[in-house]
Short mmCIF file of N, CA and C in Angstrom, two decimals:
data_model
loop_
_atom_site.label_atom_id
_atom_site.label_comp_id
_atom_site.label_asym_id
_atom_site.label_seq_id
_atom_site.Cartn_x
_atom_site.Cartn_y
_atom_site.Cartn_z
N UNK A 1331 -0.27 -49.94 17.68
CA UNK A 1331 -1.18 -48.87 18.03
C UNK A 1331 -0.37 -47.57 18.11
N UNK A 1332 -0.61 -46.40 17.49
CA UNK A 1332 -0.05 -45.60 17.54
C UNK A 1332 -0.51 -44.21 18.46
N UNK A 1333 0.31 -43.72 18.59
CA UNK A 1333 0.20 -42.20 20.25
C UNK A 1333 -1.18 -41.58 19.84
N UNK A 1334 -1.47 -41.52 18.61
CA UNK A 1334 -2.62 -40.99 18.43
C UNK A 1334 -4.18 -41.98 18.94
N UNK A 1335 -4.08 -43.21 18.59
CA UNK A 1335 -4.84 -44.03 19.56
C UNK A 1335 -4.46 -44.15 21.04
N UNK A 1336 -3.72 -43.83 21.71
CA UNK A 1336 -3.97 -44.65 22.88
C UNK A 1336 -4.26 -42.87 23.24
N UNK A 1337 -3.57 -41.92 22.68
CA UNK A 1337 -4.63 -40.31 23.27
C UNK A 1337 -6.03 -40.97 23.27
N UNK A 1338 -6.63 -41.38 21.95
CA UNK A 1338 -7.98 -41.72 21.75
C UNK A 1338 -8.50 -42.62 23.02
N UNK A 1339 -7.68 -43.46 23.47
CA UNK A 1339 -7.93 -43.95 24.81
C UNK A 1339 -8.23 -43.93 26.07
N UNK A 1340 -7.00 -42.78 26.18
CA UNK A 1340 -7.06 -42.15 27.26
C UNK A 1340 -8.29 -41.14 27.99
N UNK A 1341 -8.29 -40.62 26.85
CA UNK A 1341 -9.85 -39.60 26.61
C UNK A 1341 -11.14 -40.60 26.93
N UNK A 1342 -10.80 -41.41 26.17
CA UNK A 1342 -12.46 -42.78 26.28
C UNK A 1342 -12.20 -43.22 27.60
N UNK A 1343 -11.12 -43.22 28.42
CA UNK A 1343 -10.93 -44.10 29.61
C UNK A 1343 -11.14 -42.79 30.54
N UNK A 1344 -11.18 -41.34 30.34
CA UNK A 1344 -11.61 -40.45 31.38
C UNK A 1344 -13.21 -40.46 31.55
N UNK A 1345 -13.72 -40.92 30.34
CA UNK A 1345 -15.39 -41.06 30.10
C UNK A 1345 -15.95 -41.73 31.09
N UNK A 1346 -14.98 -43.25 31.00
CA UNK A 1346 -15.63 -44.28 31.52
C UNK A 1346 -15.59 -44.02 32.89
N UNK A 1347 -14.14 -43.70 33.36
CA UNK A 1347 -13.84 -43.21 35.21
C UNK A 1347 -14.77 -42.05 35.53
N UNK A 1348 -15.10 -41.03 34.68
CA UNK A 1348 -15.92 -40.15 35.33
C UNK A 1348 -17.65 -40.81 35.36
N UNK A 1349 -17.93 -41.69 34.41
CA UNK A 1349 -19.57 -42.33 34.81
C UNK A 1349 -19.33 -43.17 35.84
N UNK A 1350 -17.98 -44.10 36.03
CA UNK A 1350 -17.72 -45.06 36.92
C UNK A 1350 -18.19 -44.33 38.65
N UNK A 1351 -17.35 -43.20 38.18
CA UNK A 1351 -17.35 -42.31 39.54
C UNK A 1351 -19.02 -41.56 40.43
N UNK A 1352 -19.54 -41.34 39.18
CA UNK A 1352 -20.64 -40.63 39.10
C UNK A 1352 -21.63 -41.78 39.75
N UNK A 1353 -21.23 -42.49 38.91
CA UNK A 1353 -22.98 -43.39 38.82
C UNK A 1353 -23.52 -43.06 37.89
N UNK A 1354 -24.36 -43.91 37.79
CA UNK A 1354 -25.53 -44.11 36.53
C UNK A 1354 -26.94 -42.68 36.70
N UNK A 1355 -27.22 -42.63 37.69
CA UNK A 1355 -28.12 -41.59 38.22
C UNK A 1355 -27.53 -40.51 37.63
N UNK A 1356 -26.21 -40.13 38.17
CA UNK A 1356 -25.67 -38.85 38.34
C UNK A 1356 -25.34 -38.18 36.88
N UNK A 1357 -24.68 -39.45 35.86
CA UNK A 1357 -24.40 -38.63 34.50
C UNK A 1357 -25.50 -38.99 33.53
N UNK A 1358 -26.50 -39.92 33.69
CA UNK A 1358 -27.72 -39.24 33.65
C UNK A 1358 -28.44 -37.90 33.54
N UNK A 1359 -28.31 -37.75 34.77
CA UNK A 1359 -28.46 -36.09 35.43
C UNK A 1359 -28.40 -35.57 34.39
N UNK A 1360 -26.96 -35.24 34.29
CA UNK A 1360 -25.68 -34.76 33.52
C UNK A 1360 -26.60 -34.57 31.97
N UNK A 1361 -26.91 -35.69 31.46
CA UNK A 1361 -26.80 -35.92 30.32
C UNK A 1361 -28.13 -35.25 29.99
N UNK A 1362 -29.29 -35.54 30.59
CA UNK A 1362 -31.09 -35.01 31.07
C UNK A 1362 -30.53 -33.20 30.47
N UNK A 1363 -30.11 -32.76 31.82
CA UNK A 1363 -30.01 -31.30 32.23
C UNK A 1363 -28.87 -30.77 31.16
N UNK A 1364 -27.91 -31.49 30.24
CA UNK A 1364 -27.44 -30.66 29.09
C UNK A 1364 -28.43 -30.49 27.89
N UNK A 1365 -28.92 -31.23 27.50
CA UNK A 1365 -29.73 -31.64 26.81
C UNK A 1365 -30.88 -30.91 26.51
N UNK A 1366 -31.82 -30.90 28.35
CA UNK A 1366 -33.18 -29.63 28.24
C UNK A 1366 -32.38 -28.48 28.41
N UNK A 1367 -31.54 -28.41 28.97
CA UNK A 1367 -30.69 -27.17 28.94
C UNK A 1367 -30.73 -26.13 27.79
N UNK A 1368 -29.79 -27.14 26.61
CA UNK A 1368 -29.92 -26.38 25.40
C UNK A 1368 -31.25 -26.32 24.31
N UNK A 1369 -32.09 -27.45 24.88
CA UNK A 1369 -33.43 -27.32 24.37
C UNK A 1369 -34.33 -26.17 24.79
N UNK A 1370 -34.12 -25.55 26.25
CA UNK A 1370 -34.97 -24.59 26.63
C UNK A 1370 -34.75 -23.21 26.55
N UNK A 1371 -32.78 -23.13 26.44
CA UNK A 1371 -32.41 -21.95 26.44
C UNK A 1371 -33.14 -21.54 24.73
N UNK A 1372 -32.65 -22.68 24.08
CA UNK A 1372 -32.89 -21.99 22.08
C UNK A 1372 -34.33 -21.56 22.18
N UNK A 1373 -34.99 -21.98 23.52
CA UNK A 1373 -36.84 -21.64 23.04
C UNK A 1373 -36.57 -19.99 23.57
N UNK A 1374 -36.15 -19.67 25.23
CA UNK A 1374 -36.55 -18.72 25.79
C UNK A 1374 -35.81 -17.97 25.93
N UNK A 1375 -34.25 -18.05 25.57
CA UNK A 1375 -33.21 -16.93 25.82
C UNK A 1375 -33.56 -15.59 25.44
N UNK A 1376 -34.43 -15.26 23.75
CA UNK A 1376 -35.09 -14.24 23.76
C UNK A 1376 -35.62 -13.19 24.70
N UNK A 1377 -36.95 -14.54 25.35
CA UNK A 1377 -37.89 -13.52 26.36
C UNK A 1377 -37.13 -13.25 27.64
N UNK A 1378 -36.09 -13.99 28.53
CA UNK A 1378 -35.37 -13.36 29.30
C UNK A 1378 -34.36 -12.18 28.50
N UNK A 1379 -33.53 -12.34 27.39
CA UNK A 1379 -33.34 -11.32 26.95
C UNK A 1379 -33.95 -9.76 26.69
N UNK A 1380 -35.52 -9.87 26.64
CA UNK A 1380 -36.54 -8.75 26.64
C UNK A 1380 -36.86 -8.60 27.90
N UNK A 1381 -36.76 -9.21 29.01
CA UNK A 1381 -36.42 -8.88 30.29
C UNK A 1381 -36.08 -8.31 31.08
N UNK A 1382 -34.47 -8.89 30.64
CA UNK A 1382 -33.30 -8.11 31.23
C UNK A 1382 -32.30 -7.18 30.43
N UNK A 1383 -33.53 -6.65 29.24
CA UNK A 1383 -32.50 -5.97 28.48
C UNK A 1383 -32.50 -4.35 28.95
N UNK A 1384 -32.67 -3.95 29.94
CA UNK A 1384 -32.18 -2.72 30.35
C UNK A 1384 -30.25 -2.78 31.08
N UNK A 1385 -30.21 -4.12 31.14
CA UNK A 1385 -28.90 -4.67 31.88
C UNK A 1385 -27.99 -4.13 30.04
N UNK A 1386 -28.23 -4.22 29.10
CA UNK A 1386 -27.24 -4.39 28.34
C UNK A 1386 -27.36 -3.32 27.29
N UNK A 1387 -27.77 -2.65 27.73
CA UNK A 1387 -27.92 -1.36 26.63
C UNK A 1387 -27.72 -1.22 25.04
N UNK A 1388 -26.74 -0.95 24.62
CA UNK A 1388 -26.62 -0.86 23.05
C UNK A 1388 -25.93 -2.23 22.57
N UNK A 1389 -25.58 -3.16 23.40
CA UNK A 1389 -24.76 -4.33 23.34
C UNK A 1389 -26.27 -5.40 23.26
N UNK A 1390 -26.82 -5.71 22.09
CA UNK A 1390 -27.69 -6.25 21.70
C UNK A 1390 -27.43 -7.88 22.08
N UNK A 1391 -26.04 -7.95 20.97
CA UNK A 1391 -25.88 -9.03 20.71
C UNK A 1391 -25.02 -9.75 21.70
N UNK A 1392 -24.33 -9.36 22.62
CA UNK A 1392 -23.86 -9.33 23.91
C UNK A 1392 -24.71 -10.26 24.81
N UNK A 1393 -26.22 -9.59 24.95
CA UNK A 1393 -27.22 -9.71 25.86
C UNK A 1393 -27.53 -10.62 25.44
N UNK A 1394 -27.46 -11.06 24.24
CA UNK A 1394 -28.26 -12.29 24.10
C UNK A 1394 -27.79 -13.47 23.59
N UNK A 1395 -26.49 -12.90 23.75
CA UNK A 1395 -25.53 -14.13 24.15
C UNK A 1395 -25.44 -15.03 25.83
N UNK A 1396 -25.63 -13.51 26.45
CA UNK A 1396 -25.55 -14.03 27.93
C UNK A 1396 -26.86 -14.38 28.44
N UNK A 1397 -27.60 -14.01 27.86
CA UNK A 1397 -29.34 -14.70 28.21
C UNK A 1397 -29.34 -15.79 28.06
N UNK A 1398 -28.44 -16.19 26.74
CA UNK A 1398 -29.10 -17.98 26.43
C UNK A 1398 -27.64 -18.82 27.22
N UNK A 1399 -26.94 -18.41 28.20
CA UNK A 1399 -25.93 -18.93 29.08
C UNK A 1399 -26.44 -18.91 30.26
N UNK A 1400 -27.34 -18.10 30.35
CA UNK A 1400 -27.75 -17.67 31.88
C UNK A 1400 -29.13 -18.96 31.78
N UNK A 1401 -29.45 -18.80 31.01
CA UNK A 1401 -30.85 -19.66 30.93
C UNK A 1401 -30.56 -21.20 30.86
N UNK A 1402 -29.48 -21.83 29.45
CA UNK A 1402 -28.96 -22.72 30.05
C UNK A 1402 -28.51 -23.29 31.15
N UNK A 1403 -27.62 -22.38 32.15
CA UNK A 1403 -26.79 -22.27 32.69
C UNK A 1403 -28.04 -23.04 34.30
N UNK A 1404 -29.21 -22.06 34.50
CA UNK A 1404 -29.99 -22.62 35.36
C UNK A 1404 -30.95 -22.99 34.60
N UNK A 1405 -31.44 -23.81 33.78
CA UNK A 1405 -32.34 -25.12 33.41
C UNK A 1405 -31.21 -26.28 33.93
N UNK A 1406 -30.10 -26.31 33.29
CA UNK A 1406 -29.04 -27.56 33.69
C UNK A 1406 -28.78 -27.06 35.50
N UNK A 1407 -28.86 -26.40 36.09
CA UNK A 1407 -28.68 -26.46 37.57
C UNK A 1407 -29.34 -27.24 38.07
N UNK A 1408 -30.55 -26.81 37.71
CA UNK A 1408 -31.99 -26.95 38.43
C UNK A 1408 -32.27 -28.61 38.07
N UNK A 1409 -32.07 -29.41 36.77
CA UNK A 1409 -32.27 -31.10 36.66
C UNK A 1409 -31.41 -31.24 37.52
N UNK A 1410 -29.65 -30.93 37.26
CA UNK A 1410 -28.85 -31.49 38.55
C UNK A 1410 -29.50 -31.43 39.51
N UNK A 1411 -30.08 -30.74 40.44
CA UNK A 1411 -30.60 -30.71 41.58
C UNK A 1411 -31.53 -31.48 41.85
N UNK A 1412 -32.21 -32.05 40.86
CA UNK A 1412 -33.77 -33.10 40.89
C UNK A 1412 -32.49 -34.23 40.76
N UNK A 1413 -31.85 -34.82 40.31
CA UNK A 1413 -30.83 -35.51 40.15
C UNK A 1413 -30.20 -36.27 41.08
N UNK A 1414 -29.65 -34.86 41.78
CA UNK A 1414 -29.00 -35.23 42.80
C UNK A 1414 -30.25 -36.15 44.25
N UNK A 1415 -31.15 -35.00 44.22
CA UNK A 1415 -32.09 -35.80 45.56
C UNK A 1415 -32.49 -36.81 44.94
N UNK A 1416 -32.49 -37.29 43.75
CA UNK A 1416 -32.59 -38.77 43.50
C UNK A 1416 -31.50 -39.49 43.38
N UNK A 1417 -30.31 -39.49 43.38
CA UNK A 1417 -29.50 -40.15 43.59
C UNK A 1417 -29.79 -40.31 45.42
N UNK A 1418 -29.85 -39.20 46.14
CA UNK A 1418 -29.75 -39.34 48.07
C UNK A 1418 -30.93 -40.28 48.00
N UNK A 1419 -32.35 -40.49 47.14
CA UNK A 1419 -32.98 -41.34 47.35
C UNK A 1419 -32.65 -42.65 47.31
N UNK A 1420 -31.67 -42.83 46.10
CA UNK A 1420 -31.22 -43.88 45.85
C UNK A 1420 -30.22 -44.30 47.17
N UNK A 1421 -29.38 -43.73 47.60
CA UNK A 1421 -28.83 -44.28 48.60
C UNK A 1421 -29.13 -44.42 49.99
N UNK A 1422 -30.58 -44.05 50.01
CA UNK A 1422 -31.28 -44.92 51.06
C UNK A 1422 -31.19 -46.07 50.95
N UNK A 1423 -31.46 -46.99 49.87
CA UNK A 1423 -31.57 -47.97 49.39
C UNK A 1423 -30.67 -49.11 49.48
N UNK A 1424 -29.58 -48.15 49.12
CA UNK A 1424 -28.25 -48.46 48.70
C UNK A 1424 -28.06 -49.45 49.53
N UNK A 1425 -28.73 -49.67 50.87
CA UNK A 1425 -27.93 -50.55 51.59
C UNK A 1425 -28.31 -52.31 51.35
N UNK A 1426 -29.28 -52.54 50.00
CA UNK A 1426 -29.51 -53.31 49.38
C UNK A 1426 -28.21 -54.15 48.64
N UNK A 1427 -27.53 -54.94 48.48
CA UNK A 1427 -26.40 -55.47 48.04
C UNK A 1427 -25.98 -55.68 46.82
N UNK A 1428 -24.86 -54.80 46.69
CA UNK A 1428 -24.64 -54.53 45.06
C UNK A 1428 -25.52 -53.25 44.21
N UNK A 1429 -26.14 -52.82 45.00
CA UNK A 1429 -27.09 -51.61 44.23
C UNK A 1429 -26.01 -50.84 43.56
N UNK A 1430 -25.52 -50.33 45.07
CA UNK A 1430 -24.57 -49.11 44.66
C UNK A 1430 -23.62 -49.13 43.26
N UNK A 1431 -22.79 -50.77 43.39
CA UNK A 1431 -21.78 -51.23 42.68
C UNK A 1431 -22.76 -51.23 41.16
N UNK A 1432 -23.71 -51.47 40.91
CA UNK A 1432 -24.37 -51.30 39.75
C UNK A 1432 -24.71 -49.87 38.95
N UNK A 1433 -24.73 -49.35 40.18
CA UNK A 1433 -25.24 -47.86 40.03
C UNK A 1433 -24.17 -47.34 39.29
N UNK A 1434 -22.60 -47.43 39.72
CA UNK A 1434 -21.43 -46.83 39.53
C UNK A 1434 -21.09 -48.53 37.71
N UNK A 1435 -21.26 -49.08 38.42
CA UNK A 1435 -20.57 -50.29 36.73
C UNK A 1435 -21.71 -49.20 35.42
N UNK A 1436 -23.19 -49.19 35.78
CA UNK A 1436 -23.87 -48.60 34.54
C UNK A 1436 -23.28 -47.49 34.19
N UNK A 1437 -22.90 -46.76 35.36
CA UNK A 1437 -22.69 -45.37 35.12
C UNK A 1437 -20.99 -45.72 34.08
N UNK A 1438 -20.25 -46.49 34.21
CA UNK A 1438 -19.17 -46.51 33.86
C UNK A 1438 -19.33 -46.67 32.11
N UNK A 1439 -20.44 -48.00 32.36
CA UNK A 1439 -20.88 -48.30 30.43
C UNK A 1439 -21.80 -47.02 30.17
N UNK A 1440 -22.27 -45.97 30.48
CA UNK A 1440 -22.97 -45.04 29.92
C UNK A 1440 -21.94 -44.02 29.45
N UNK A 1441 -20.57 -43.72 30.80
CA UNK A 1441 -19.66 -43.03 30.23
C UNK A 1441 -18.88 -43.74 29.26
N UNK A 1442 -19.20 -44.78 28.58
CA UNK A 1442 -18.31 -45.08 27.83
C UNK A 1442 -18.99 -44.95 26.54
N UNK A 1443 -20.44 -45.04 26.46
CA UNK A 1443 -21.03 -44.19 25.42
C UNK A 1443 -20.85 -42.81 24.86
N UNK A 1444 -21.03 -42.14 26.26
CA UNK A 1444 -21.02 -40.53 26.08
C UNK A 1444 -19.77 -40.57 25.33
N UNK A 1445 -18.26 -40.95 25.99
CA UNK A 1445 -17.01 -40.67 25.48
C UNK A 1445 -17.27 -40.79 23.88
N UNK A 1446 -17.46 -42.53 23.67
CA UNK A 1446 -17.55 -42.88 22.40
C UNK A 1446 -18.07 -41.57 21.21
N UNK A 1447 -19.52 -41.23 21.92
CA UNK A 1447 -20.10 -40.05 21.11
C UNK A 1447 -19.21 -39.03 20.64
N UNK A 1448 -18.78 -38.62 22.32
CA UNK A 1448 -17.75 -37.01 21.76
C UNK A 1448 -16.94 -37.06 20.95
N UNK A 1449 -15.96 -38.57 21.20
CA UNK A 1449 -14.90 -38.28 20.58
C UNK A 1449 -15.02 -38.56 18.85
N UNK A 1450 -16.36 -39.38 18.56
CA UNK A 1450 -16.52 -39.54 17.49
C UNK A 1450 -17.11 -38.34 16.78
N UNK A 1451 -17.72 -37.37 17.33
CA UNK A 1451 -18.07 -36.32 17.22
C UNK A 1451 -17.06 -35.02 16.46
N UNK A 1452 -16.42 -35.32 17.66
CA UNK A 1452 -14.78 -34.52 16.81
C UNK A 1452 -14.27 -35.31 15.97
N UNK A 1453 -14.04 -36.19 15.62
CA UNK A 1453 -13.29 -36.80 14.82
C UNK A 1453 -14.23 -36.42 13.44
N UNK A 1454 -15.72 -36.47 13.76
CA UNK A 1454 -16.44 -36.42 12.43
C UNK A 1454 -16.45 -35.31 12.15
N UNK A 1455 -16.07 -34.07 13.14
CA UNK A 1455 -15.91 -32.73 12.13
C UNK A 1455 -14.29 -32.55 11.38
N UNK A 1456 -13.22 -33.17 12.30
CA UNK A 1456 -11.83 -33.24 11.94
C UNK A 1456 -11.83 -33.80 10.91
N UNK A 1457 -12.22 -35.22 10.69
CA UNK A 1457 -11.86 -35.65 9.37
C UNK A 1457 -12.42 -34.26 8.20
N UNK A 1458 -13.27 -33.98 8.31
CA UNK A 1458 -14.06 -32.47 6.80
C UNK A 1458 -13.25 -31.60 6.62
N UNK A 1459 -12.05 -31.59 7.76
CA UNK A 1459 -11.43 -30.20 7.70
C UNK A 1459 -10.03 -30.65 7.94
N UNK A 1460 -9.23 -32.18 8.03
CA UNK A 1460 -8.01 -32.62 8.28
C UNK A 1460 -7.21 -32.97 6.73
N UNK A 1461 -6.09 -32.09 6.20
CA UNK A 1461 -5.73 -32.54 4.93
C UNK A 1461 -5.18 -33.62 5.12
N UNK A 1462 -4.91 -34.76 4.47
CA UNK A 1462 -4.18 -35.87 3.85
C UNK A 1462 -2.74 -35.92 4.49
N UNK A 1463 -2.47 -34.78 3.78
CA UNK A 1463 -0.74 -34.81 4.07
C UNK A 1463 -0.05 -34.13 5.12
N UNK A 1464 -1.19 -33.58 6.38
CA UNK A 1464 -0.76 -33.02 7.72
C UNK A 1464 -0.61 -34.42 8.09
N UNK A 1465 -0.21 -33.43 9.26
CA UNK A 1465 0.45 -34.53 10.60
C UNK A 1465 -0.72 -35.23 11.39
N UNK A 1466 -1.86 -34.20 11.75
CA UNK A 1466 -2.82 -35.03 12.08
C UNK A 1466 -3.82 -35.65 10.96
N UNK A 1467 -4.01 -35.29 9.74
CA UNK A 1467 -4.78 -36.29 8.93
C UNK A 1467 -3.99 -37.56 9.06
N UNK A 1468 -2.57 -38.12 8.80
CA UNK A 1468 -2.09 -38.95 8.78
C UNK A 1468 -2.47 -39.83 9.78
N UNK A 1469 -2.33 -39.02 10.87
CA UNK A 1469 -2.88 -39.82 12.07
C UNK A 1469 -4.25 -40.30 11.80
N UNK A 1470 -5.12 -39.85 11.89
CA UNK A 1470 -6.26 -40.40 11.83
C UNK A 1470 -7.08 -41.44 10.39
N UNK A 1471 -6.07 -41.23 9.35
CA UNK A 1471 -5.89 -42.35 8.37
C UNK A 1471 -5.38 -43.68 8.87
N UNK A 1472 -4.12 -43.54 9.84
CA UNK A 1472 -3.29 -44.36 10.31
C UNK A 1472 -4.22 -45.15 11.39
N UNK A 1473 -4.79 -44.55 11.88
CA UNK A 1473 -5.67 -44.68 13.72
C UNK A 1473 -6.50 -45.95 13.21
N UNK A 1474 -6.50 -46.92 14.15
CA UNK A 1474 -6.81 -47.85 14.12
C UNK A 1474 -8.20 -47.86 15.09
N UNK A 1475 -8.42 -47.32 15.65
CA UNK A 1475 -9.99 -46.84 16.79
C UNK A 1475 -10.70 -45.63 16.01
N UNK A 1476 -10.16 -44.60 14.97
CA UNK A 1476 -10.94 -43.76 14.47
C UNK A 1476 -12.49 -44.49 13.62
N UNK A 1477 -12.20 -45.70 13.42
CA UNK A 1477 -13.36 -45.86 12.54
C UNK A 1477 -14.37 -46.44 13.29
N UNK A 1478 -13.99 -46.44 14.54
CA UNK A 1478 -15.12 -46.94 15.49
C UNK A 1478 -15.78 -45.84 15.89
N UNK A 1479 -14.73 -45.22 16.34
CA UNK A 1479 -15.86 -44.01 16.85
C UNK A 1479 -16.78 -43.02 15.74
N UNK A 1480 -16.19 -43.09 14.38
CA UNK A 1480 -16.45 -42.65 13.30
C UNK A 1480 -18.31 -44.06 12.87
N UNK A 1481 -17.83 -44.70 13.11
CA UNK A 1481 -18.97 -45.61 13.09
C UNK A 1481 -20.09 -45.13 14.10
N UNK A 1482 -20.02 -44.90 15.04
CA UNK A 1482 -20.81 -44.64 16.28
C UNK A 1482 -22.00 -43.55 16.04
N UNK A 1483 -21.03 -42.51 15.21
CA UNK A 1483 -21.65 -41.17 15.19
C UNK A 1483 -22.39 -41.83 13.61
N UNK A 1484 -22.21 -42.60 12.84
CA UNK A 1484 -23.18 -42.95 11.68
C UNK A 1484 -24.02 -43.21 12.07
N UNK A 1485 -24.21 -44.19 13.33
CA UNK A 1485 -25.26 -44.44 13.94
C UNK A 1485 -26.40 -43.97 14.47
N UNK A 1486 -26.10 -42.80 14.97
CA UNK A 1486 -26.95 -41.66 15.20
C UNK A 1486 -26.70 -40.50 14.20
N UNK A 1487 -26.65 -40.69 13.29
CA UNK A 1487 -26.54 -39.41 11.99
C UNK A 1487 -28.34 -39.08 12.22
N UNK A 1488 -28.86 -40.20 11.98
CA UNK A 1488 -30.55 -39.72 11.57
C UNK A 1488 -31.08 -38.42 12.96
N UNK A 1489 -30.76 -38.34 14.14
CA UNK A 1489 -31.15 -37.54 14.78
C UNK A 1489 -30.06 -36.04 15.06
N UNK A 1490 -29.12 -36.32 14.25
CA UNK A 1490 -28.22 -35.00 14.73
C UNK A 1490 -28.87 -34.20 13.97
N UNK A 1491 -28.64 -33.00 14.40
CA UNK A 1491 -28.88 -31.05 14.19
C UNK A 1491 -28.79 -31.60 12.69
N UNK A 1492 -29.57 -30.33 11.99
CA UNK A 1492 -29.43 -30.31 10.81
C UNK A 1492 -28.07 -29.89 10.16
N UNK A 1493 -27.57 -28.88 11.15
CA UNK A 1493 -26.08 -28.32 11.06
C UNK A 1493 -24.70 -29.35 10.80
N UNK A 1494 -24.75 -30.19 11.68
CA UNK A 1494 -24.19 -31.07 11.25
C UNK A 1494 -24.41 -32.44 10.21
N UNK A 1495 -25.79 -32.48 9.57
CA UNK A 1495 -25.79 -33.03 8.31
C UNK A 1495 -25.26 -32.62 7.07
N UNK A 1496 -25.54 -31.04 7.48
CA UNK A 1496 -24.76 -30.02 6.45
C UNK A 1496 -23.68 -29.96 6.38
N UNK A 1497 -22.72 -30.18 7.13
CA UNK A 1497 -21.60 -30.43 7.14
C UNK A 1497 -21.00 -31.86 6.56
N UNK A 1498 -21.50 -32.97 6.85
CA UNK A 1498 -21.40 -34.18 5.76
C UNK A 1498 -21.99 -33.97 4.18
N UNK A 1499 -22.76 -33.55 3.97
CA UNK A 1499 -22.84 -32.92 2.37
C UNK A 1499 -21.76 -32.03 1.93
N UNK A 1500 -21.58 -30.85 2.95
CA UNK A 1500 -20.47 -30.35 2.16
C UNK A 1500 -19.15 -30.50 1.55
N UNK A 1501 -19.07 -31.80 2.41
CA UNK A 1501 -17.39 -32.55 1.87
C UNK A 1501 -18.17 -34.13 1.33
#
């Protein structure tokens, strides 16, 4: 196994400790509130931009950069927060046996999805843009876990952005 896999590891093993840590509820949450986040900012960053555009004067494109951060920024607050009082619901509960320990094991196999995703994620834009005869193409020719995570993201090709389909046609 070479340094470039067990990086690949290490990264997948921060995935898993941070859902482990979280719980299942919590990167959930997480996952809910990024998600409508960037679904609600691409609808409305505009109309808060026509808003608050006395804040940004001749800096157009500025403003509406920071509209669709600001808007993200609290849509994803605001699920965390529904999130969270459902997780405190949940640990009313909690005192049921083994809940908790389930709560935190799912959360661990969900972060081990998410990881899986990201890192296959990068890898699927790296490979379009990694030459052959660098140091990191080699690596990831060499990488013995790249084709898993490279597998993962085939898996869900049918629902990614169009942006990134375009990017597999182009190479």
């Amino acid at each position: 196994m070479s340094y470039f896999d067990i990086a690949l590891l290490v990264i997948l093993a921060g995935f898993v400790f941070n859902g482990f840590a979280k719980g299942l509820i919590r990167l959930l949450g997480n996952i809910v509130g990024l998600i409508a986040g960037a679904f609600i900012a691409s609808r409305f960053y505009l109309q808060f931009y026509e808003w608050s555009q006395s804040i940004f004067g001749a800096r157009e494109n500025l403003g509406k950069v920071i509209s669709f951060i600001v808007v993200f920024v609290l849509v994803t607050l605001v699920i965390d927060w529904i999130f969270i009082i459902i997780e405190k619901i949940f640990n009313l509960i909690s005192i049921i046996p083994f809940t908790k320990m389930i709560n935190n094991l799912f959360g661990g196999a969900l972060g081990f999805l998410e990881g899986s995703l990201a890192i296959g994620l990068i890898l699927f834009v790296a490979v379009r843009y990694a030459w052959i005869g660098s140091l990191f193409g080699d690596h990831l020719v060499n990488s013995q876990l790249a084709p898993f995570f490279l597998k993962i993201v085939n898996l869900i090709m049918p629902v990614l952005p169009a942006a990134l389909k375009a990017l597999q046609s182009i190479i």
